[in-house]
mmCIF file of N, CA and C in Angstrom:
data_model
loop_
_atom_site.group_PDB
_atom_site.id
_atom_site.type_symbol
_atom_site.label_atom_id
_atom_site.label_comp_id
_atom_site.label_asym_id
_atom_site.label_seq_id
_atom_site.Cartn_x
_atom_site.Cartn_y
_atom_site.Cartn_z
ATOM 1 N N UNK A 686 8.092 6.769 41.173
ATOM 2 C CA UNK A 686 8.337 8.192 40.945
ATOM 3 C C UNK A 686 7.088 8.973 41.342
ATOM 4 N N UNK A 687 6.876 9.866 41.807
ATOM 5 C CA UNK A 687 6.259 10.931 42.421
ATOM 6 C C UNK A 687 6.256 12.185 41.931
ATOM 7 N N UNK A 688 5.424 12.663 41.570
ATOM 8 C CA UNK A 688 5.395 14.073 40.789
ATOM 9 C C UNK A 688 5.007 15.422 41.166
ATOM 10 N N UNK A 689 4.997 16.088 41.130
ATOM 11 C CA UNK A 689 4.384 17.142 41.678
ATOM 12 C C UNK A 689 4.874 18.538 41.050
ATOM 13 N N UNK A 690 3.645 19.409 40.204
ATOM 14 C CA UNK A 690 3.765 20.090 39.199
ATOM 15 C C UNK A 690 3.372 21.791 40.228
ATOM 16 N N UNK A 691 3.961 22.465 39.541
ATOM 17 C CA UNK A 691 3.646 23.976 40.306
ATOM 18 C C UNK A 691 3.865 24.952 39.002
ATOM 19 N N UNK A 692 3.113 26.219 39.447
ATOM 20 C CA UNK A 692 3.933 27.025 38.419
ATOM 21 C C UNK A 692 2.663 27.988 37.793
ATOM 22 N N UNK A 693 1.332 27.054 38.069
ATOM 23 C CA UNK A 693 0.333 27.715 37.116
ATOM 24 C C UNK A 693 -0.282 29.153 38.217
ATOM 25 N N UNK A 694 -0.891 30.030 37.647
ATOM 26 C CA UNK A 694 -1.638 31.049 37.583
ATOM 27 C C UNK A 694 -2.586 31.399 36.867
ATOM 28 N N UNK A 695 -3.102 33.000 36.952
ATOM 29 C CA UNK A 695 -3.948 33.769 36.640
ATOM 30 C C UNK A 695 -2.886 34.791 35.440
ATOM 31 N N UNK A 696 -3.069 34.675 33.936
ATOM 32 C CA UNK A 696 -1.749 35.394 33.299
ATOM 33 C C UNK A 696 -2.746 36.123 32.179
ATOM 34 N N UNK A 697 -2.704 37.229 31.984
ATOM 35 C CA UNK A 697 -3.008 37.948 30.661
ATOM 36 C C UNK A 697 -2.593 37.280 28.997
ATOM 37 N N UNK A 698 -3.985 37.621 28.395
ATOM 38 C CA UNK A 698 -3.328 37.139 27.026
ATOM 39 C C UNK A 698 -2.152 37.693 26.621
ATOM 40 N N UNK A 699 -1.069 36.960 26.259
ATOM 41 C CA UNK A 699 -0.192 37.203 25.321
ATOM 42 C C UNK A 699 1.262 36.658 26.281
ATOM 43 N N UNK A 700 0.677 36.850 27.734
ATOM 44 C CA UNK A 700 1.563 36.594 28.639
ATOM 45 C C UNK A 700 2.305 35.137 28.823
ATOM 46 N N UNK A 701 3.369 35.051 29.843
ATOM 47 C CA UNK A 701 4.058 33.956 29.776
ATOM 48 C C UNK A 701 3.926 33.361 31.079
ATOM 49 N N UNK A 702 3.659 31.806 31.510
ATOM 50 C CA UNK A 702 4.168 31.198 32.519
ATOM 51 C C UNK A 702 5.418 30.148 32.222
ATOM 52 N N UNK A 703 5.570 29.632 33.413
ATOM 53 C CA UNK A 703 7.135 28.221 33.521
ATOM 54 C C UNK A 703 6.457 27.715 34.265
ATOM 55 N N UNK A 704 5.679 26.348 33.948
ATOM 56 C CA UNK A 704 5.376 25.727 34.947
ATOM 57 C C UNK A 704 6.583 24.447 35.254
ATOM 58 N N UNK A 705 6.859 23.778 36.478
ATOM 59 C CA UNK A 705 7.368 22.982 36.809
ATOM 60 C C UNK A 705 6.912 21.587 37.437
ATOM 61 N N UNK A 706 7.735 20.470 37.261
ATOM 62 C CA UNK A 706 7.098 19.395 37.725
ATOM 63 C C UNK A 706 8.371 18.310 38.368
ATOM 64 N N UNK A 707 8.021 18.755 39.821
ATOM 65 C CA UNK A 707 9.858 18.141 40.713
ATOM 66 C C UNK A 707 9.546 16.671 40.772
ATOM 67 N N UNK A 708 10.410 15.689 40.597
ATOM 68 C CA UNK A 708 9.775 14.377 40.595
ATOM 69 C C UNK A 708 10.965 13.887 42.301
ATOM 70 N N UNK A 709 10.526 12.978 42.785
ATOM 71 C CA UNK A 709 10.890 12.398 43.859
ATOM 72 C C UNK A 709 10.518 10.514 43.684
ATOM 73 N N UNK A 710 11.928 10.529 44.367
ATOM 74 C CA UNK A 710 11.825 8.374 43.938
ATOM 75 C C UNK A 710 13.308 8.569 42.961
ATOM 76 N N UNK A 711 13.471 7.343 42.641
ATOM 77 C CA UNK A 711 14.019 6.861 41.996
ATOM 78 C C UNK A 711 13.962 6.687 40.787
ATOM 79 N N UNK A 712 14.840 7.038 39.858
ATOM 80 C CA UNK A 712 14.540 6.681 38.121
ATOM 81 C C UNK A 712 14.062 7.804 37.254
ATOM 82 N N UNK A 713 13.935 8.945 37.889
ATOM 83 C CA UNK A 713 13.768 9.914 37.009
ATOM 84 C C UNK A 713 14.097 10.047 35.697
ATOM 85 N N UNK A 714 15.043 10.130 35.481
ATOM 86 C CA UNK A 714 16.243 10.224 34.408
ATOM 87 C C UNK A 714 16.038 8.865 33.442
ATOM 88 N N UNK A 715 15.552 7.853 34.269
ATOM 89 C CA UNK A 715 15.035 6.737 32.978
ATOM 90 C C UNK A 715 14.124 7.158 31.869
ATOM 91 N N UNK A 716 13.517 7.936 32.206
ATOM 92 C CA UNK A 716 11.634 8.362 32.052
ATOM 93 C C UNK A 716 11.263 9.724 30.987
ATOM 94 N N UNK A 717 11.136 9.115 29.734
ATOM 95 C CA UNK A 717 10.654 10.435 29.236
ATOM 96 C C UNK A 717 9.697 11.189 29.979
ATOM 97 N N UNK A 718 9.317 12.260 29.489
ATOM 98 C CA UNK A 718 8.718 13.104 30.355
ATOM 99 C C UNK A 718 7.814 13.963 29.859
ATOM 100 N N UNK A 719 5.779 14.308 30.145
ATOM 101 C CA UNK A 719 5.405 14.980 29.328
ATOM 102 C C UNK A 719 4.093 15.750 30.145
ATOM 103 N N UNK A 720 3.947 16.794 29.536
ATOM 104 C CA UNK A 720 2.885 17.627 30.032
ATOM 105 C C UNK A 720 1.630 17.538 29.305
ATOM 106 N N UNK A 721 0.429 17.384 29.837
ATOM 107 C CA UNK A 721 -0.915 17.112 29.396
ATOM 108 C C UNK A 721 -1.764 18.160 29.785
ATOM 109 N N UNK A 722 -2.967 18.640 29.288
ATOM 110 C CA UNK A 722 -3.990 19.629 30.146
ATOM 111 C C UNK A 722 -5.195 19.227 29.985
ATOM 112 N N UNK A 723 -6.143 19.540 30.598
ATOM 113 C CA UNK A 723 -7.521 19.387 30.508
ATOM 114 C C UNK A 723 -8.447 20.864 30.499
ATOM 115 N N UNK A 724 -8.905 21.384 29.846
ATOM 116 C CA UNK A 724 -9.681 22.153 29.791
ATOM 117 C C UNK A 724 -11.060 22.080 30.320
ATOM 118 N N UNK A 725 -11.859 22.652 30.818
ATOM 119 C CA UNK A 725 -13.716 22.073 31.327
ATOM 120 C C UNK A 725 -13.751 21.995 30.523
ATOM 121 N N UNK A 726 -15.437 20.517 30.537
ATOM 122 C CA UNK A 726 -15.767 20.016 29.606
ATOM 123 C C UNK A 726 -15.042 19.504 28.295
ATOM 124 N N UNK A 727 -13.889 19.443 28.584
ATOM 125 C CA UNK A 727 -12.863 18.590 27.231
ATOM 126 C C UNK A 727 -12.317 17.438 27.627
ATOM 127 N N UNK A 728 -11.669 16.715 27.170
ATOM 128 C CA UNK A 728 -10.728 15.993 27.542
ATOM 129 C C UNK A 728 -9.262 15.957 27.439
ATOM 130 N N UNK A 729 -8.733 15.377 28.462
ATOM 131 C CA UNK A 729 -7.036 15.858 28.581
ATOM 132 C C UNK A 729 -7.048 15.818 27.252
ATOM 133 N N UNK A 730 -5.802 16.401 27.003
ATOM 134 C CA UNK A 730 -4.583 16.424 25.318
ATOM 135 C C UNK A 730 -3.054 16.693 25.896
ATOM 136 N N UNK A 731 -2.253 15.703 24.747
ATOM 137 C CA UNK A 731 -1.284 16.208 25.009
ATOM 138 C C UNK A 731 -0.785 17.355 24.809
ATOM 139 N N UNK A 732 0.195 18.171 25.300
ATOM 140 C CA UNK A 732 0.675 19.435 25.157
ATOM 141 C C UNK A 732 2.293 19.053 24.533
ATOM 142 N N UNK A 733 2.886 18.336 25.685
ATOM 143 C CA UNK A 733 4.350 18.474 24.639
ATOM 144 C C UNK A 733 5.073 16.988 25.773
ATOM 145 N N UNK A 734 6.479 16.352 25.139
ATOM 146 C CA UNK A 734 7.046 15.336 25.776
ATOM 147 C C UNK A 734 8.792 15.560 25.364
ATOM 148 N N UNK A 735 9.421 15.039 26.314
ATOM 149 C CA UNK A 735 10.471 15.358 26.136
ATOM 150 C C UNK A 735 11.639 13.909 26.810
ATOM 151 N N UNK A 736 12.489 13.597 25.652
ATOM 152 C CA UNK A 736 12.922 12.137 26.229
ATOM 153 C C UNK A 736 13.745 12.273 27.522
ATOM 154 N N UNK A 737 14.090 11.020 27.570
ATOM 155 C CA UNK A 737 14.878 11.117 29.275
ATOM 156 C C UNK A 737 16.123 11.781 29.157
ATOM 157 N N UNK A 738 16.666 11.725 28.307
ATOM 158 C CA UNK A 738 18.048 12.835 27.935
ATOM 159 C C UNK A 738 17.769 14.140 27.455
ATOM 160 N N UNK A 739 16.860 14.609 27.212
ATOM 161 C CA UNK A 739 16.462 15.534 26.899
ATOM 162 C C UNK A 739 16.768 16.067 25.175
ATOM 163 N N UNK A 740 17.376 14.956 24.727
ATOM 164 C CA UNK A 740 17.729 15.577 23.253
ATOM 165 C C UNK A 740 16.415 15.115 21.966
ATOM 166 N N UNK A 741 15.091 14.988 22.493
ATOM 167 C CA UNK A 741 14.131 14.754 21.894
ATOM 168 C C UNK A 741 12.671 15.736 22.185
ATOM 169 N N UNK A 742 12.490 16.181 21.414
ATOM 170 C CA UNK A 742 10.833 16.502 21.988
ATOM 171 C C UNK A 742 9.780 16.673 21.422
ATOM 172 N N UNK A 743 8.504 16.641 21.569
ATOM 173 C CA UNK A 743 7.362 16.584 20.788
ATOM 174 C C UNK A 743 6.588 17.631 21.711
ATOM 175 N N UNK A 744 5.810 18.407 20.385
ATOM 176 C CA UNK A 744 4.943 19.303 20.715
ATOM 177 C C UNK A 744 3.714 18.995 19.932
ATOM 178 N N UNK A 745 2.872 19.141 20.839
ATOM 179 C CA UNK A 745 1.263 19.112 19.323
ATOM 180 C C UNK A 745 1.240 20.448 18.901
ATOM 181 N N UNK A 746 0.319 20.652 18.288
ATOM 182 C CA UNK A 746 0.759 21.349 16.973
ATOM 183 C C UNK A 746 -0.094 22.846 17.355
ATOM 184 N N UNK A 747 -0.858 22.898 18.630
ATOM 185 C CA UNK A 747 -1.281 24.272 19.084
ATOM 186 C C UNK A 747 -0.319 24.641 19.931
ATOM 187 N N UNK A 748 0.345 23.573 20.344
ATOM 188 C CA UNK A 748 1.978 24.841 21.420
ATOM 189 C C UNK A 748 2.536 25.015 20.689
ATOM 190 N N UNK A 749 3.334 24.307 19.512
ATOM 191 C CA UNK A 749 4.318 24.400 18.529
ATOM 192 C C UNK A 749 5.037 25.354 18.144
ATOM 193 N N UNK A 750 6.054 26.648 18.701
ATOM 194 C CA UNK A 750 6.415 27.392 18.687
ATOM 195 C C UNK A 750 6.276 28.345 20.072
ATOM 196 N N UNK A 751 5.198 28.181 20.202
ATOM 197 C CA UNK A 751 4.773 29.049 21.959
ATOM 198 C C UNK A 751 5.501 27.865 23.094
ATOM 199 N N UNK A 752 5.287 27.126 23.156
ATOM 200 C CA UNK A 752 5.389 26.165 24.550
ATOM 201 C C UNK A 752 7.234 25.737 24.004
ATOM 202 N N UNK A 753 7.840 25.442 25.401
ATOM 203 C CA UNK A 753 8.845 24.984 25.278
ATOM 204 C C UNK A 753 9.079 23.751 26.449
ATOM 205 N N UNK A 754 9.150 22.500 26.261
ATOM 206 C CA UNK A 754 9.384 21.862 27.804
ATOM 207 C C UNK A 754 10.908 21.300 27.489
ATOM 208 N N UNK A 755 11.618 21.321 29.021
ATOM 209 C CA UNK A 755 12.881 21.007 29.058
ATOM 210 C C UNK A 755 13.187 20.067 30.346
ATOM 211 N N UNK A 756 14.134 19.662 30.285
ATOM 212 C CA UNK A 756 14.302 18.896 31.950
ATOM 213 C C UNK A 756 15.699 19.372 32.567
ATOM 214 N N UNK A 757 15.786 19.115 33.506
ATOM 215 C CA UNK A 757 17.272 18.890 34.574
ATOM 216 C C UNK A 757 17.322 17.678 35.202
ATOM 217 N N UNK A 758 17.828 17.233 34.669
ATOM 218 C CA UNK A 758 17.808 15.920 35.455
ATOM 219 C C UNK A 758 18.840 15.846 36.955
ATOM 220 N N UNK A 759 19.394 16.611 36.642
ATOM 221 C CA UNK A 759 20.295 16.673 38.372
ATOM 222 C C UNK A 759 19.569 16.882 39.403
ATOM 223 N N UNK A 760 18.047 17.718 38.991
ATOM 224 C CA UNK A 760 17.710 18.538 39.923
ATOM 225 C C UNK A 760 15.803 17.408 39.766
ATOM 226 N N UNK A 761 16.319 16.464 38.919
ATOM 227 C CA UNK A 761 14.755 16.222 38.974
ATOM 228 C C UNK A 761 13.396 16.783 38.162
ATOM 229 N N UNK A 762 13.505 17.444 37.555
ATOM 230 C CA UNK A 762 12.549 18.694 36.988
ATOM 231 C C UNK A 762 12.274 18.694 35.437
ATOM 232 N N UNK A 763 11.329 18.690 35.348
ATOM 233 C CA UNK A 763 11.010 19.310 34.123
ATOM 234 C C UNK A 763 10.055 20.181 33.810
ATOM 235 N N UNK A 764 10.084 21.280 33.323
ATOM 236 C CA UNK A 764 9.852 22.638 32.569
ATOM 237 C C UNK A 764 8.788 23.019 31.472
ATOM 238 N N UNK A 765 7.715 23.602 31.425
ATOM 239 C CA UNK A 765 7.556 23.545 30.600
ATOM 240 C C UNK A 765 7.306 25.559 30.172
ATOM 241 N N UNK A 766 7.614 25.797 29.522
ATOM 242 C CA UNK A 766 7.931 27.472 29.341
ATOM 243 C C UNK A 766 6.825 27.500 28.362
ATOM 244 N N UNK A 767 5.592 28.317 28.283
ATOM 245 C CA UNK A 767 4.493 28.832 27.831
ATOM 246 C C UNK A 767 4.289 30.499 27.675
ATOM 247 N N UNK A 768 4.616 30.313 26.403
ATOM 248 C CA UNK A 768 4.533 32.086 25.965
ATOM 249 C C UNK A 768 3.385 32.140 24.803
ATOM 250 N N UNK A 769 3.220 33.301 24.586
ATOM 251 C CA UNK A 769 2.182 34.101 23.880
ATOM 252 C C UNK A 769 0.669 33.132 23.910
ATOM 253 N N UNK A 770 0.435 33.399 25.571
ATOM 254 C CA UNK A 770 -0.269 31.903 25.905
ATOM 255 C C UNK A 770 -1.744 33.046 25.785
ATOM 256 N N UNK A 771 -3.006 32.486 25.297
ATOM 257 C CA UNK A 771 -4.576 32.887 24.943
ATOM 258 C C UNK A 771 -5.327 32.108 25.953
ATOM 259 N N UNK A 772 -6.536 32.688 25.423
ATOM 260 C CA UNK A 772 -7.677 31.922 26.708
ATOM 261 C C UNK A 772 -8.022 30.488 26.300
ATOM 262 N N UNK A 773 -7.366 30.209 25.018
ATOM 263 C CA UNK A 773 -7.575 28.766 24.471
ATOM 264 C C UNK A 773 -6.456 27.470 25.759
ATOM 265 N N UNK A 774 -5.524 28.482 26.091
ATOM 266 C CA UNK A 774 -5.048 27.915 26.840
ATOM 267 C C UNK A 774 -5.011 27.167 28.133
ATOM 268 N N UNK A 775 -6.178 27.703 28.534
ATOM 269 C CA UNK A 775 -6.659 27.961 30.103
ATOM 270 C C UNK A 775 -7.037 26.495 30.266
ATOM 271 N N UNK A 776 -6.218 25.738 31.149
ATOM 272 C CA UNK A 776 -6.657 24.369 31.547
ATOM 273 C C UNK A 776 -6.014 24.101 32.857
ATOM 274 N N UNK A 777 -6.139 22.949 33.431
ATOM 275 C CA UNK A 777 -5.287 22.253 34.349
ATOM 276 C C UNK A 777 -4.152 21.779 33.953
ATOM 277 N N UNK A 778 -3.112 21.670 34.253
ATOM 278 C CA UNK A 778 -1.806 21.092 33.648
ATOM 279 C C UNK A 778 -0.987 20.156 34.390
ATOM 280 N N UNK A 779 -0.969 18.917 33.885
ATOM 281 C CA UNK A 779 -0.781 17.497 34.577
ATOM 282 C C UNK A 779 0.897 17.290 33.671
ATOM 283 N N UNK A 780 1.523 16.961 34.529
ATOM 284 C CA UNK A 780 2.834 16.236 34.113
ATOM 285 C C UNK A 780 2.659 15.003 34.459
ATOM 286 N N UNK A 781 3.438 14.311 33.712
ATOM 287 C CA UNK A 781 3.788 12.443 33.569
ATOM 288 C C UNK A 781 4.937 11.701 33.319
ATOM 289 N N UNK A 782 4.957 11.166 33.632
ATOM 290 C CA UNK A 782 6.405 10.747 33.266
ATOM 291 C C UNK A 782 5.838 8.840 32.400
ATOM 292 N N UNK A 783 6.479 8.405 31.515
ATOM 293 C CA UNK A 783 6.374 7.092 30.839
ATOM 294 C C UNK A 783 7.938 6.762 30.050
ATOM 295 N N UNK A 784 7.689 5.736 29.752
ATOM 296 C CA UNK A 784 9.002 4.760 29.080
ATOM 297 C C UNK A 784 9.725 5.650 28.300
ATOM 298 N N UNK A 785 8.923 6.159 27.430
ATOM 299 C CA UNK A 785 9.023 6.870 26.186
ATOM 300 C C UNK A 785 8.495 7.876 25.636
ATOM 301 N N UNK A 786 8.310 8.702 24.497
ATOM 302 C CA UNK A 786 8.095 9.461 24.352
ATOM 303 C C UNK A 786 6.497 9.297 23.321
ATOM 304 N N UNK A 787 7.142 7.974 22.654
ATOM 305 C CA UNK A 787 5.833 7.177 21.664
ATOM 306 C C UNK A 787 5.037 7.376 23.032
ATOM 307 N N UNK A 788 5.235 6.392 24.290
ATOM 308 C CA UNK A 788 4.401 5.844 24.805
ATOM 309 C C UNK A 788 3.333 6.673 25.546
ATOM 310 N N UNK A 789 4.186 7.846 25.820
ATOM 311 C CA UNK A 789 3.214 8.890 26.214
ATOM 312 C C UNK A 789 2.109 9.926 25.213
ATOM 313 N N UNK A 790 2.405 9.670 23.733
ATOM 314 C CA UNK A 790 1.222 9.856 22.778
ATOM 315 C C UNK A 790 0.613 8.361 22.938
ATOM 316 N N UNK A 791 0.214 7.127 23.414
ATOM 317 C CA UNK A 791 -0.100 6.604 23.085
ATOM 318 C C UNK A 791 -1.204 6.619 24.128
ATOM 319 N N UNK A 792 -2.561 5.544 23.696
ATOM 320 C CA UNK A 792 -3.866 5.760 24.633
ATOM 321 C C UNK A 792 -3.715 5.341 26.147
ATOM 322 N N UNK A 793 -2.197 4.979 26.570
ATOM 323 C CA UNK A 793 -1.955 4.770 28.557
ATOM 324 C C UNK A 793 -1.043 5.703 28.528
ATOM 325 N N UNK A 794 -1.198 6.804 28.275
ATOM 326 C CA UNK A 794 0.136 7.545 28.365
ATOM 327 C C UNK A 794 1.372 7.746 29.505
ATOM 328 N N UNK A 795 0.566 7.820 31.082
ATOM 329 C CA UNK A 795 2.029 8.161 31.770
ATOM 330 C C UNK A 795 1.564 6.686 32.776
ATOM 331 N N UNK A 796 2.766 6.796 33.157
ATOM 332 C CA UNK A 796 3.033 5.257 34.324
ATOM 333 C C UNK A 796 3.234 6.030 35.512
ATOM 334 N N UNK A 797 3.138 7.231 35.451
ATOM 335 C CA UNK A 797 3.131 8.783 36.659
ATOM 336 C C UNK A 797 2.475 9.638 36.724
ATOM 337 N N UNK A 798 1.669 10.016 37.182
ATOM 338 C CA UNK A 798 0.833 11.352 37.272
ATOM 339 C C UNK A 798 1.556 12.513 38.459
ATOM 340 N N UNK A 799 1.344 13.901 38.117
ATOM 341 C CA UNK A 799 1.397 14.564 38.989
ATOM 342 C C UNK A 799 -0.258 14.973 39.188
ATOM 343 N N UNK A 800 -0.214 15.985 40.260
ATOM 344 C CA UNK A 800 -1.364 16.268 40.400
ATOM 345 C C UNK A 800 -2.268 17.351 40.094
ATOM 346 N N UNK A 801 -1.597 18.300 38.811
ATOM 347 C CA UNK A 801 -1.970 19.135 38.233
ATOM 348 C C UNK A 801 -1.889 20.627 38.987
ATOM 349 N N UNK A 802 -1.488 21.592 37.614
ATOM 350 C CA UNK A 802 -1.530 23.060 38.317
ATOM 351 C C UNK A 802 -2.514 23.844 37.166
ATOM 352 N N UNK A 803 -3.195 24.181 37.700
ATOM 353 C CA UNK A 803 -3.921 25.148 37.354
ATOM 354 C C UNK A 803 -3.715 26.661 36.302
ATOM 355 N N UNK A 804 -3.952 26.670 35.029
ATOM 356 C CA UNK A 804 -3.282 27.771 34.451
ATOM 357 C C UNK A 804 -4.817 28.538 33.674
ATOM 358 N N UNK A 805 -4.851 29.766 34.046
ATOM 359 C CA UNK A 805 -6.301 30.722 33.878
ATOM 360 C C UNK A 805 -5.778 31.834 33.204
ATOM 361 N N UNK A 806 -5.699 32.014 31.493
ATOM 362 C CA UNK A 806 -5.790 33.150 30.875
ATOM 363 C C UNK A 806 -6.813 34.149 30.880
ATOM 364 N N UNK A 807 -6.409 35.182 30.733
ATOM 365 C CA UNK A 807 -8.038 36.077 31.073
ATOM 366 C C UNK A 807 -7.436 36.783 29.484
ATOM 367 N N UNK A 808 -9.005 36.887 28.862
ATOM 368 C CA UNK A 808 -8.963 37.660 28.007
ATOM 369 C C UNK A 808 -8.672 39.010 27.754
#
C-alpha cells in the first residue's frame, strides 16, 4: 500500500482544514487507518485512527472533539477534518495505515507511511 497525504496549509486560528490521504496497491480496506504529526523539535504523536470499516475510532485527547478522521473505502481515502485548529496544532501530518487500530497506538505503529503534509496555524 502506498500513501500519499494532501490537504495541509497556512490556516488562521480557529480555522478549519480536511486533510486527505489516497492510498494506492492493494488491501486498503484490510487496514485500519491513522493520522500522526510531528511538530519541530517534538516527537511524532498520535492524532486519531480509524478501523478498516470505519465503525471504530480513536482520538487522543487534544483533537477529541475538534479533529474528525473518516475513510471511503471505494475511493481509497481517508480524511481527517480539523476544526477550531490553534498554533498548538501546527505540525507535519503523516498518515499510516496498520493491522489495527491497537496496533497503530502501539510503539511500530504503521506498516505504511505516507509522506506527510504540512499544516501552519498562524496566531
Amino acid at each position: 500500500v502506498q500513501l500519499q497525504a494532501s490537504g495541509g496549509g497556512l490556516v488562521q486560528t480557529g480555522g478549519s482544514l480536511r486533510l486527505s490521504c489516497a492510498a494506492s496497491g492493494r488491501g486498503f480496506s484490510d487496514y485500519a487507518m491513522g493520522w500522526f504529526r510531528q511538530a519541530p523539535g517534538k516527537e511524532r504523536e498520535f492524532v486519531a485512527a480509524i478501523s478498516w470499516g470505519g465503525g471504530t475510532t480513536h482520538y487522543a485527547d487534544s483533537v477529541e472533539g475538534r479533529f474528525t478522521i473518516s475513510r471511503d473505502n471505494a475511493k481509497n481515502t481517508v480524511y481527517l477534518r480539523m476544526n477550531s485548529l490553534s498554533p498548538e496544532d501546527t505540525a507535519v501530518y503523516y498518515c499510516a495505515a496498520g493491522l489495527s487500530i491497537g496496533a497503530l497506538l502501539g510503539p511500530n505503529p504503521g506498516d505504511y507511511w505516507g509522506q506527510g503534509t504540512l499544516v501552519t496555524v498562524s496566531s
